[in-house]
CSV table of C-alpha atoms and ligand atoms in Angstrom, one decimal:
chain,number,residue,atom,x,y,z
A,1,MET,CA,-3.2,-21.3,-2.0
A,2,ILE,CA,-0.6,-23.9,-0.2
A,3,ILE,CA,2.6,-22.3,1.3
A,4,THR,CA,4.9,-24.8,2.9
A,5,PRO,CA,6.2,-23.7,6.3
A,6,LEU,CA,9.9,-22.5,6.1
A,7,ASP,CA,12.9,-24.5,6.5
A,8,PRO,CA,15.6,-22.0,7.6
A,9,ALA,CA,18.1,-24.0,5.6
A,10,GLU,CA,16.6,-22.5,2.4
A,11,LEU,CA,18.5,-19.2,3.1
A,12,SER,CA,22.1,-19.4,2.8
A,13,SER,CA,22.5,-16.0,4.5
A,14,PRO,CA,21.0,-13.7,7.2
A,15,VAL,CA,18.0,-11.6,6.0
A,16,ALA,CA,18.3,-7.6,6.2
A,17,VAL,CA,15.1,-6.4,7.4
A,18,ILE,CA,14.7,-2.8,5.9
A,19,THR,CA,12.5,-0.7,7.9
A,20,GLY,CA,12.3,2.9,9.4
A,21,GLY,CA,13.2,5.4,6.3
A,22,TRP,CA,12.2,9.2,6.5
A,23,SER,CA,8.7,9.1,5.2
A,24,ARG,CA,5.6,10.4,7.2
A,25,GLU,CA,4.7,6.7,7.6
A,26,ARG,CA,8.1,5.9,9.8
A,27,ASP,CA,6.4,5.0,12.7
A,28,ARG,CA,4.0,2.4,10.9
A,29,ALA,CA,7.3,1.0,9.2
A,30,LEU,CA,9.2,0.5,12.6
A,31,LEU,CA,6.3,-1.3,13.7
A,32,SER,CA,6.2,-3.6,10.8
A,33,GLY,CA,10.2,-4.1,10.9
A,34,ARG,CA,9.8,-4.9,14.6
A,35,THR,CA,7.3,-7.6,14.2
A,36,VAL,CA,8.7,-9.1,11.2
A,37,ALA,CA,12.3,-9.5,12.6
A,38,GLU,CA,10.7,-11.0,15.7
A,39,ALA,CA,8.5,-13.6,14.0
A,40,LEU,CA,11.6,-14.3,11.4
A,41,ASP,CA,13.9,-15.0,14.3
A,42,GLU,CA,11.4,-17.2,16.1
A,43,MET,CA,11.1,-18.9,13.0
A,44,GLY,CA,15.0,-19.6,12.9
A,45,VAL,CA,16.0,-17.1,10.2
A,46,LYS,CA,18.8,-14.8,11.2
A,47,THR,CA,18.0,-11.4,10.9
A,48,ARG,CA,19.7,-7.8,10.9
A,49,VAL,CA,17.4,-4.8,11.2
A,50,ILE,CA,18.5,-1.9,9.2
A,51,ASP,CA,17.0,1.5,9.4
A,52,LEU,CA,16.9,3.1,6.0
A,53,ALA,CA,17.4,6.7,7.7
A,54,GLY,CA,20.3,5.4,9.5
A,55,PRO,CA,24.2,6.3,8.3
A,56,ARG,CA,24.4,5.7,4.8
A,57,GLU,CA,28.2,3.9,4.8
A,58,ARG,CA,26.7,1.5,7.6
A,59,MET,CA,23.7,0.7,5.5
A,60,LEU,CA,25.9,-0.1,2.4
A,61,ASP,CA,28.5,-2.2,4.7
A,62,SER,CA,25.4,-4.1,6.1
A,63,LEU,CA,23.6,-4.8,2.8
A,64,ALA,CA,26.9,-5.9,1.1
A,65,GLU,CA,27.0,-8.9,3.5
A,66,GLU,CA,23.4,-9.9,3.1
A,67,GLU,CA,21.6,-11.8,0.4
A,68,LEU,CA,17.9,-10.8,1.0
A,69,ALA,CA,16.5,-7.5,2.1
A,70,PHE,CA,12.9,-8.3,3.2
A,71,LEU,CA,11.1,-4.7,3.1
A,72,ALA,CA,9.2,-4.0,6.2
A,73,ILE,CA,8.7,-0.3,5.3
A,74,ALA,CA,6.6,2.0,3.5
A,75,GLY,CA,5.9,5.6,2.0
A,76,ARG,CA,8.1,7.8,-0.2
A,77,GLY,CA,11.9,6.9,-0.3
A,78,ALA,CA,10.9,3.1,0.3
A,79,GLU,CA,7.6,2.1,-1.5
A,80,ASP,CA,8.2,4.4,-4.6
A,81,GLY,CA,10.8,2.2,-6.5
A,82,ARG,CA,13.8,4.5,-5.2
A,83,LEU,CA,14.8,1.6,-2.7
A,84,GLN,CA,14.1,-1.4,-5.1
A,85,GLY,CA,16.4,0.5,-7.7
A,86,PHE,CA,19.0,1.0,-5.3
A,87,LEU,CA,18.8,-3.0,-4.2
A,88,GLU,CA,18.9,-3.9,-7.9
A,89,THR,CA,21.7,-1.9,-8.5
A,90,LEU,CA,23.5,-3.5,-5.5
A,91,GLY,CA,22.3,-7.1,-6.8
A,92,VAL,CA,20.7,-7.6,-3.4
A,93,PRO,CA,17.4,-9.7,-3.8
A,94,TYR,CA,14.6,-8.2,-2.2
A,95,THR,CA,10.7,-8.7,-1.3
A,96,GLY,CA,7.7,-7.4,-3.0
A,97,SER,CA,7.2,-5.6,-6.1
A,98,GLY,CA,9.8,-4.2,-8.7
A,99,VAL,CA,10.7,-0.7,-9.6
A,100,LEU,CA,8.2,-0.3,-12.1
A,101,ALA,CA,4.9,-1.3,-9.8
A,102,SER,CA,6.3,0.3,-6.8
A,103,ALA,CA,7.0,3.7,-8.7
A,104,ILE,CA,3.6,4.0,-10.5
A,105,GLY,CA,1.7,2.2,-7.5
A,106,MET,CA,3.0,5.1,-5.2
A,107,ASN,CA,1.5,7.9,-7.5
A,108,LYS,CA,-2.4,7.8,-7.4
A,109,ILE,CA,-3.3,9.5,-10.2
A,110,HIS,CA,-0.6,7.6,-12.6
A,111,ALA,CA,-1.8,4.4,-11.0
A,112,LYS,CA,-5.4,5.1,-11.5
A,113,ALA,CA,-4.8,5.8,-15.1
A,114,VAL,CA,-3.2,2.5,-15.4
A,115,VAL,CA,-5.9,0.4,-13.5
A,116,SER,CA,-8.7,2.3,-15.3
A,117,ALA,CA,-7.3,1.4,-18.9
A,118,ALA,CA,-7.2,-2.1,-17.7
A,119,GLY,CA,-11.2,-2.1,-17.1
A,120,VAL,CA,-11.4,-1.1,-13.2
A,121,ARG,CA,-13.8,1.6,-12.3
A,122,VAL,CA,-11.9,4.6,-10.6
A,123,PRO,CA,-13.3,7.8,-9.2
A,124,VAL,CA,-12.9,10.8,-11.4
A,125,GLY,CA,-10.1,13.1,-10.2
A,126,THR,CA,-7.5,15.7,-11.4
A,127,ARG,CA,-4.0,16.7,-10.4
A,128,ILE,CA,-4.2,20.0,-8.4
A,129,GLU,CA,-2.2,22.6,-10.1
A,130,PRO,CA,0.2,23.7,-7.7
A,131,ARG,CA,1.0,27.2,-9.2
A,132,ALA,CA,-2.4,28.1,-9.5
A,133,ILE,CA,-4.4,30.3,-7.2
A,134,ALA,CA,-6.5,28.3,-4.7
A,135,ASP,CA,-9.9,30.3,-5.4
A,136,ASP,CA,-9.5,29.7,-9.4
A,137,GLU,CA,-8.2,25.9,-8.6
A,138,ALA,CA,-11.1,25.3,-6.3
A,139,ALA,CA,-13.6,26.8,-9.0
A,140,ARG,CA,-12.1,24.5,-11.7
A,141,ILE,CA,-12.3,21.5,-9.6
A,142,CYS,CA,-16.1,22.4,-8.8
A,143,THR,CA,-16.9,22.7,-12.3
A,144,MET,CA,-15.5,19.2,-13.1
A,145,LEU,CA,-16.6,17.3,-9.7
A,146,ASP,CA,-19.5,17.3,-7.9
A,147,LEU,CA,-19.2,18.2,-4.2
A,148,PRO,CA,-18.3,16.6,-1.8
A,149,VAL,CA,-14.4,16.5,-3.2
A,150,ILE,CA,-11.9,14.4,-1.7
A,151,VAL,CA,-8.5,16.1,-1.4
A,152,LYS,CA,-5.5,14.1,-0.7
A,153,PRO,CA,-1.7,13.7,-1.5
A,154,THR,CA,-0.9,12.0,-4.6
A,155,ASN,CA,2.2,10.3,-3.1
A,156,GLU,CA,1.3,9.7,0.5
A,157,GLY,CA,-0.2,6.7,2.5
A,158,GLY,CA,-1.7,6.3,6.0
A,159,SER,CA,-4.6,8.7,5.2
A,160,ILE,CA,-2.2,11.4,5.7
A,161,GLY,CA,-3.3,14.9,4.6
A,162,LEU,CA,-6.8,13.4,3.6
A,163,GLN,CA,-10.0,15.9,3.6
A,164,VAL,CA,-13.3,15.8,2.5
A,165,THR,CA,-14.5,19.2,1.5
A,166,THR,CA,-18.2,20.3,1.0
A,167,SER,CA,-17.9,23.8,-0.5
A,168,VAL,CA,-15.7,25.5,-2.8
A,169,GLU,CA,-14.6,27.7,0.0
A,170,SER,CA,-13.5,24.8,2.1
A,171,LEU,CA,-12.0,23.3,-0.8
A,172,ALA,CA,-10.0,26.4,-1.6
A,173,SER,CA,-8.7,26.5,2.0
A,174,ALA,CA,-7.6,22.7,1.5
A,175,LEU,CA,-5.6,23.7,-1.2
A,176,MET,CA,-3.7,26.4,0.7
A,177,TYR,CA,-3.4,24.8,3.7
A,178,VAL,CA,-1.1,21.9,2.3
A,179,ALA,CA,0.4,23.8,-0.5
A,180,GLU,CA,3.7,22.1,-0.4
A,181,GLU,CA,2.9,18.6,-1.3
A,182,GLU,CA,1.7,17.5,-4.9
A,183,LEU,CA,-2.2,17.4,-4.0
A,184,MET,CA,-5.3,15.6,-6.3
A,185,ALA,CA,-9.0,16.4,-5.9
A,186,GLU,CA,-11.3,13.1,-6.5
A,187,ALA,CA,-14.9,12.5,-6.5
A,188,PHE,CA,-16.2,11.4,-3.0
A,189,HIS,CA,-18.0,8.1,-3.4
A,190,PRO,CA,-19.8,7.3,0.1
A,191,GLY,CA,-19.6,3.9,1.0
A,192,ARG,CA,-17.7,0.9,2.8
A,193,SER,CA,-14.0,1.0,3.0
A,194,VAL,CA,-12.7,-2.2,1.7
A,195,SER,CA,-9.3,-3.5,1.3
A,196,VAL,CA,-8.4,-6.7,-0.8
A,197,GLY,CA,-5.0,-8.7,-0.5
A,198,VAL,CA,-3.7,-10.5,-3.4
A,199,LEU,CA,-0.8,-13.0,-3.1
A,200,GLU,CA,1.2,-14.3,-6.2
A,201,ASP,CA,3.5,-17.3,-6.1
A,202,GLN,CA,6.6,-17.7,-8.2
A,203,ALA,CA,4.8,-19.5,-11.2
A,204,GLY,CA,2.7,-16.4,-11.3
A,205,VAL,CA,-0.7,-17.8,-10.0
A,206,VAL,CA,-2.6,-15.4,-7.9
A,207,HIS,CA,-4.8,-16.2,-4.9
A,208,VAL,CA,-7.0,-13.4,-3.3
A,209,LEU,CA,-7.5,-13.0,0.3
A,210,PRO,CA,-11.0,-12.3,1.9
A,211,PRO,CA,-11.6,-8.8,1.6
A,212,LEU,CA,-11.5,-6.7,5.0
A,213,GLU,CA,-13.8,-3.9,5.8
A,214,ALA,CA,-13.1,-1.1,7.9
A,215,VAL,CA,-15.9,0.6,9.9
A,216,THR,CA,-15.5,4.2,11.2
A,217,PRO,CA,-18.2,6.5,12.6
A,218,ASN,CA,-18.0,9.0,9.5
A,219,GLY,CA,-17.2,6.4,6.7
A,220,ILE,CA,-13.5,7.8,6.1
A,221,TYR,CA,-10.7,5.4,7.0
A,222,SER,CA,-8.7,7.9,8.6
A,223,PHE,CA,-5.3,8.8,9.7
A,224,ALA,CA,-6.6,8.4,13.4
A,225,ALA,CA,-8.5,5.0,12.8
A,226,LYS,CA,-5.5,3.6,11.4
A,227,ARG,CA,-3.4,4.7,14.2
A,228,GLY,CA,-6.0,3.2,16.6
A,229,THR,CA,-7.0,6.7,18.0
A,230,ALA,CA,-10.6,7.0,16.4
A,231,ASP,CA,-12.9,4.5,16.5
A,232,CYS,CA,-12.9,1.7,14.0
A,233,ASP,CA,-14.2,-2.0,13.6
A,234,TYR,CA,-13.5,-4.7,11.4
A,235,HIS,CA,-14.9,-7.3,9.3
A,236,VAL,CA,-13.3,-10.1,7.5
A,237,PRO,CA,-14.9,-11.1,5.2
A,238,ALA,CA,-16.4,-7.6,4.4
A,239,ARG,CA,-20.0,-7.3,4.6
A,240,VAL,CA,-20.9,-7.4,0.7
A,241,SER,CA,-22.9,-9.4,-1.6
A,242,PRO,CA,-21.5,-12.5,-3.3
A,243,GLU,CA,-21.5,-10.7,-6.5
A,244,THR,CA,-19.7,-7.4,-5.2
A,245,MET,CA,-17.2,-9.6,-3.2
A,246,ASN,CA,-16.5,-11.7,-6.9
A,247,ALA,CA,-16.2,-8.3,-8.6
A,248,LEU,CA,-13.8,-6.9,-5.8
A,249,GLN,CA,-11.4,-9.8,-6.0
A,250,ASP,CA,-11.4,-9.8,-9.8
A,251,GLN,CA,-10.7,-6.0,-9.8
A,252,ALA,CA,-7.9,-6.5,-7.2
A,253,VAL,CA,-6.3,-9.2,-9.5
A,254,THR,CA,-6.6,-7.1,-12.9
A,255,ALA,CA,-4.8,-4.1,-11.0
A,256,HIS,CA,-2.2,-6.2,-9.5
A,257,ARG,CA,-1.6,-7.5,-12.9
A,258,ALA,CA,-2.2,-4.1,-14.9
A,259,LEU,CA,0.3,-2.5,-12.5
A,260,HIS,CA,3.0,-5.5,-12.6
A,261,CYS,CA,2.9,-6.0,-9.0
A,262,HIS,CA,4.8,-8.9,-7.7
A,263,SER,CA,4.3,-11.5,-5.0
A,264,TYR,CA,1.9,-9.5,-3.0
A,265,SER,CA,0.0,-6.3,-3.1
A,266,ARG,CA,-3.2,-4.6,-1.2
A,267,HIS,CA,-5.7,-2.7,-2.9
A,268,ASP,CA,-8.0,-0.2,-1.2
A,269,PHE,CA,-11.6,0.5,-2.5
A,270,VAL,CA,-15.0,2.1,-1.6
A,271,VAL,CA,-18.0,0.1,-2.1
A,272,GLY,CA,-21.4,2.2,-2.5
A,273,ASP,CA,-24.8,0.8,-1.1
A,274,ASP,CA,-25.8,-0.1,-4.6
A,275,GLY,CA,-22.9,-2.5,-4.2
A,276,LEU,CA,-20.5,-0.8,-7.1
A,277,SER,CA,-16.9,-0.9,-6.2
A,278,TRP,CA,-14.4,2.1,-6.9
A,279,TRP,CA,-10.5,1.2,-6.9
A,280,LEU,CA,-8.8,3.9,-4.8
A,281,GLU,CA,-5.2,2.7,-4.6
A,282,VAL,CA,-2.8,0.2,-4.5
A,283,ASN,CA,-0.1,-0.5,-1.6
A,284,THR,CA,2.9,-2.3,-2.9
A,285,LEU,CA,4.4,-2.5,0.5
A,286,PRO,CA,1.1,-2.6,2.9
A,287,GLY,CA,1.8,-2.6,6.6
A,288,LEU,CA,3.1,-6.0,7.9
A,289,SER,CA,2.5,-5.9,11.6
A,290,LYS,CA,0.7,-9.2,13.0
A,291,GLY,CA,-2.4,-7.0,13.9
A,292,GLY,CA,-2.4,-5.3,10.5
A,293,ASN,CA,-4.8,-5.6,7.6
A,294,LEU,CA,-3.0,-7.9,5.6
A,295,ALA,CA,-2.3,-10.3,8.4
A,296,ARG,CA,-5.8,-10.0,9.4
A,297,MET,CA,-6.9,-11.2,6.0
A,298,ALA,CA,-4.3,-13.9,5.7
A,299,GLN,CA,-5.6,-15.4,9.2
A,300,ALA,CA,-9.1,-15.3,8.1
A,301,ASP,CA,-8.0,-17.4,5.1
A,302,GLY,CA,-6.2,-19.8,7.5
A,303,ILE,CA,-2.7,-18.4,6.5
A,304,SER,CA,-0.7,-17.8,9.8
A,305,TYR,CA,1.4,-14.6,10.1
A,306,GLU,CA,4.4,-17.1,9.8
A,307,LEU,CA,3.3,-18.5,6.3
A,308,LEU,CA,2.3,-15.0,5.1
A,309,LEU,CA,5.9,-13.7,5.9
A,310,THR,CA,7.2,-17.1,4.3
A,311,HIS,CA,5.5,-16.4,1.0
A,312,ILE,CA,6.7,-12.9,0.8
A,313,LEU,CA,10.3,-14.1,1.8
A,314,ARG,CA,10.1,-16.6,-1.2
A,315,GLY,CA,9.0,-13.9,-3.6
A,316,ALA,CA,12.4,-12.6,-3.5
A,317,ALA,CA,14.0,-15.5,-5.3
A,318,THR,CA,12.6,-14.2,-8.4
A,319,ASP,CA,15.3,-12.7,-10.4
A,320,ARG,CA,13.5,-9.1,-11.4
A,321,ARG,CA,16.4,-7.8,-13.9
A,322,ALA,CA,14.5,-9.1,-16.9
A,323,ARG,CA,11.1,-8.0,-15.7
A,324,PRO,CA,9.4,-4.5,-15.5
B,1,LIG,N1,-12.5,9.2,-3.5
B,1,LIG,C1,-13.0,8.7,-2.3
B,1,LIG,N2,-14.4,8.4,-1.8
B,1,LIG,C2,-14.8,7.9,-0.9
B,1,LIG,N3,-14.0,7.8,0.2
B,1,LIG,C3,-12.3,7.8,0.0
B,1,LIG,C4,-12.2,8.4,-1.4
B,1,LIG,N4,-10.6,8.3,-1.3
B,1,LIG,C5,-10.5,8.0,0.0
B,1,LIG,N5,-11.7,7.6,0.8
B,1,LIG,C6,-11.6,7.1,2.1
B,1,LIG,O1,-10.1,7.6,2.8
B,1,LIG,C7,-9.3,6.4,3.0
B,1,LIG,C8,-7.9,6.4,2.8
B,1,LIG,O2,-7.9,6.6,1.4
B,1,LIG,P1,-6.4,6.1,0.5
B,1,LIG,O3,-6.5,4.7,0.6
B,1,LIG,O4,-6.9,6.7,-1.0
B,1,LIG,O5,-5.8,6.7,1.3
B,1,LIG,P2,-3.9,6.3,1.7
B,1,LIG,O6,-3.6,7.2,2.4
B,1,LIG,O7,-3.3,6.1,0.4
B,1,LIG,O8,-4.3,4.9,2.5
B,1,LIG,P3,-3.4,3.7,3.0
B,1,LIG,O9,-3.1,3.9,4.6
B,1,LIG,O10,-3.7,2.3,2.7
B,1,LIG,O11,-1.7,3.9,2.2
B,1,LIG,C9,-10.1,5.1,2.3
B,1,LIG,O12,-10.0,3.9,2.7
B,1,LIG,C10,-11.9,5.9,2.1
B,1,LIG,O13,-12.3,5.5,3.6
B,2,LIG,MG1,-5.4,3.0,1.4
C-alpha cells in the first residue's frame, strides 16, 4: 500500500483529537491522544485536544469550529458507535469505522455472530444470564463448554475483567464477582495471541499488516501485560507457518468487511499448536500510541507512525451518511 506523505494544505481547518472519555480504557486513550496530537503537530497539522469527559458545552463549542475529528479514544461511549452517531449528527467527519461497525464490534457476542456467519472460526460461547443464580449458571455453562472456560465482559477492552476458570466452583465465583457487567463465557483455546491490522483505502482496497504475536508466561495477553507491568515479548511477524499466516490475513479481511469496518481495524486471534486460528474480537479504535500494536505492525511493514496517522486521517474524508 502506498501512503503519500501528508501535505498540511490538504486540511482546511484544525483537527480535533478526541481522547480521554469515561471508559475503563481512559488511561490508554489519553496516551494515544497525546502521541497522536504530538505527531500531528510535528507534521504541521494544527490540532486541538478534546477530552470526551470534559464539560459538554466546551466540547460542543470546540467541535463546531472543527471540520475533522481524529478519534484517539477507546472503550464504552467512544468505540461503540455513540460518539460516531453524535459526530454524524453534528456533521463533523471523523476517523475510523462508522456507527454500525462500532456498535457491533464493541459487543463481542454480536461481533462473533456476524463474523462466524461470514465463515470465520470463532470460539463457542454464551451470554451469561445476569439474573440467574451463579451456581446454576455455572452448571449450565459447564454442560455446554469444556473446562477451562474464559469469562470476560461482553463490552470491554484491554483484557479488563478477563478470567480463566478451571472448575465449576471457580466459574461460579467469577460470575458473582463481576455481576454488575454483562459477561460472556467462552471456550478456552490455548495458543499464541496474535493480532492482525487491516488498512483500507478510500477505494475500498485493503492491505493487511504483518501479524503481531504477544508472548506472556501464561499465554494470556492480560491487562498487566498490556499495561507493561507483566512480562510480554512481541514478535512481528508472528511465529506461525506461511499457511496460518495467509489464513489469519484472509480471516481478518473477511471480518473487517463483514462488520462493515472502515479505514482500519485490528483483529485479535488465538492460534493453536495445530495452526488453527480462532477469531476473538475486533478493535475498531485500536490503541494509537507510537509503541502500540498497530504502530508496531505498520513499522514492520515499512509504514512509519506519521504515514499510519496520515492514512487514518484521510479515511475521515469519506462521506459516511449513505453507508452502514
Ligand atoms: N477464548 C479464548 N481462548 C484463549 N485465550 C483467550 C480467549 N479469549 C481471550 N483470550 C486471551 O485474552 C486476551 C484478551 O482477549 P480479548 O482480545 O478478547 O480481550 P479485550 O479485552 O477485548 O482486548 P483488547 O485489549 O484488544 O481490547 C487474548 O489476546 C488472549 O490472550
Ligand atoms: Mg483484544
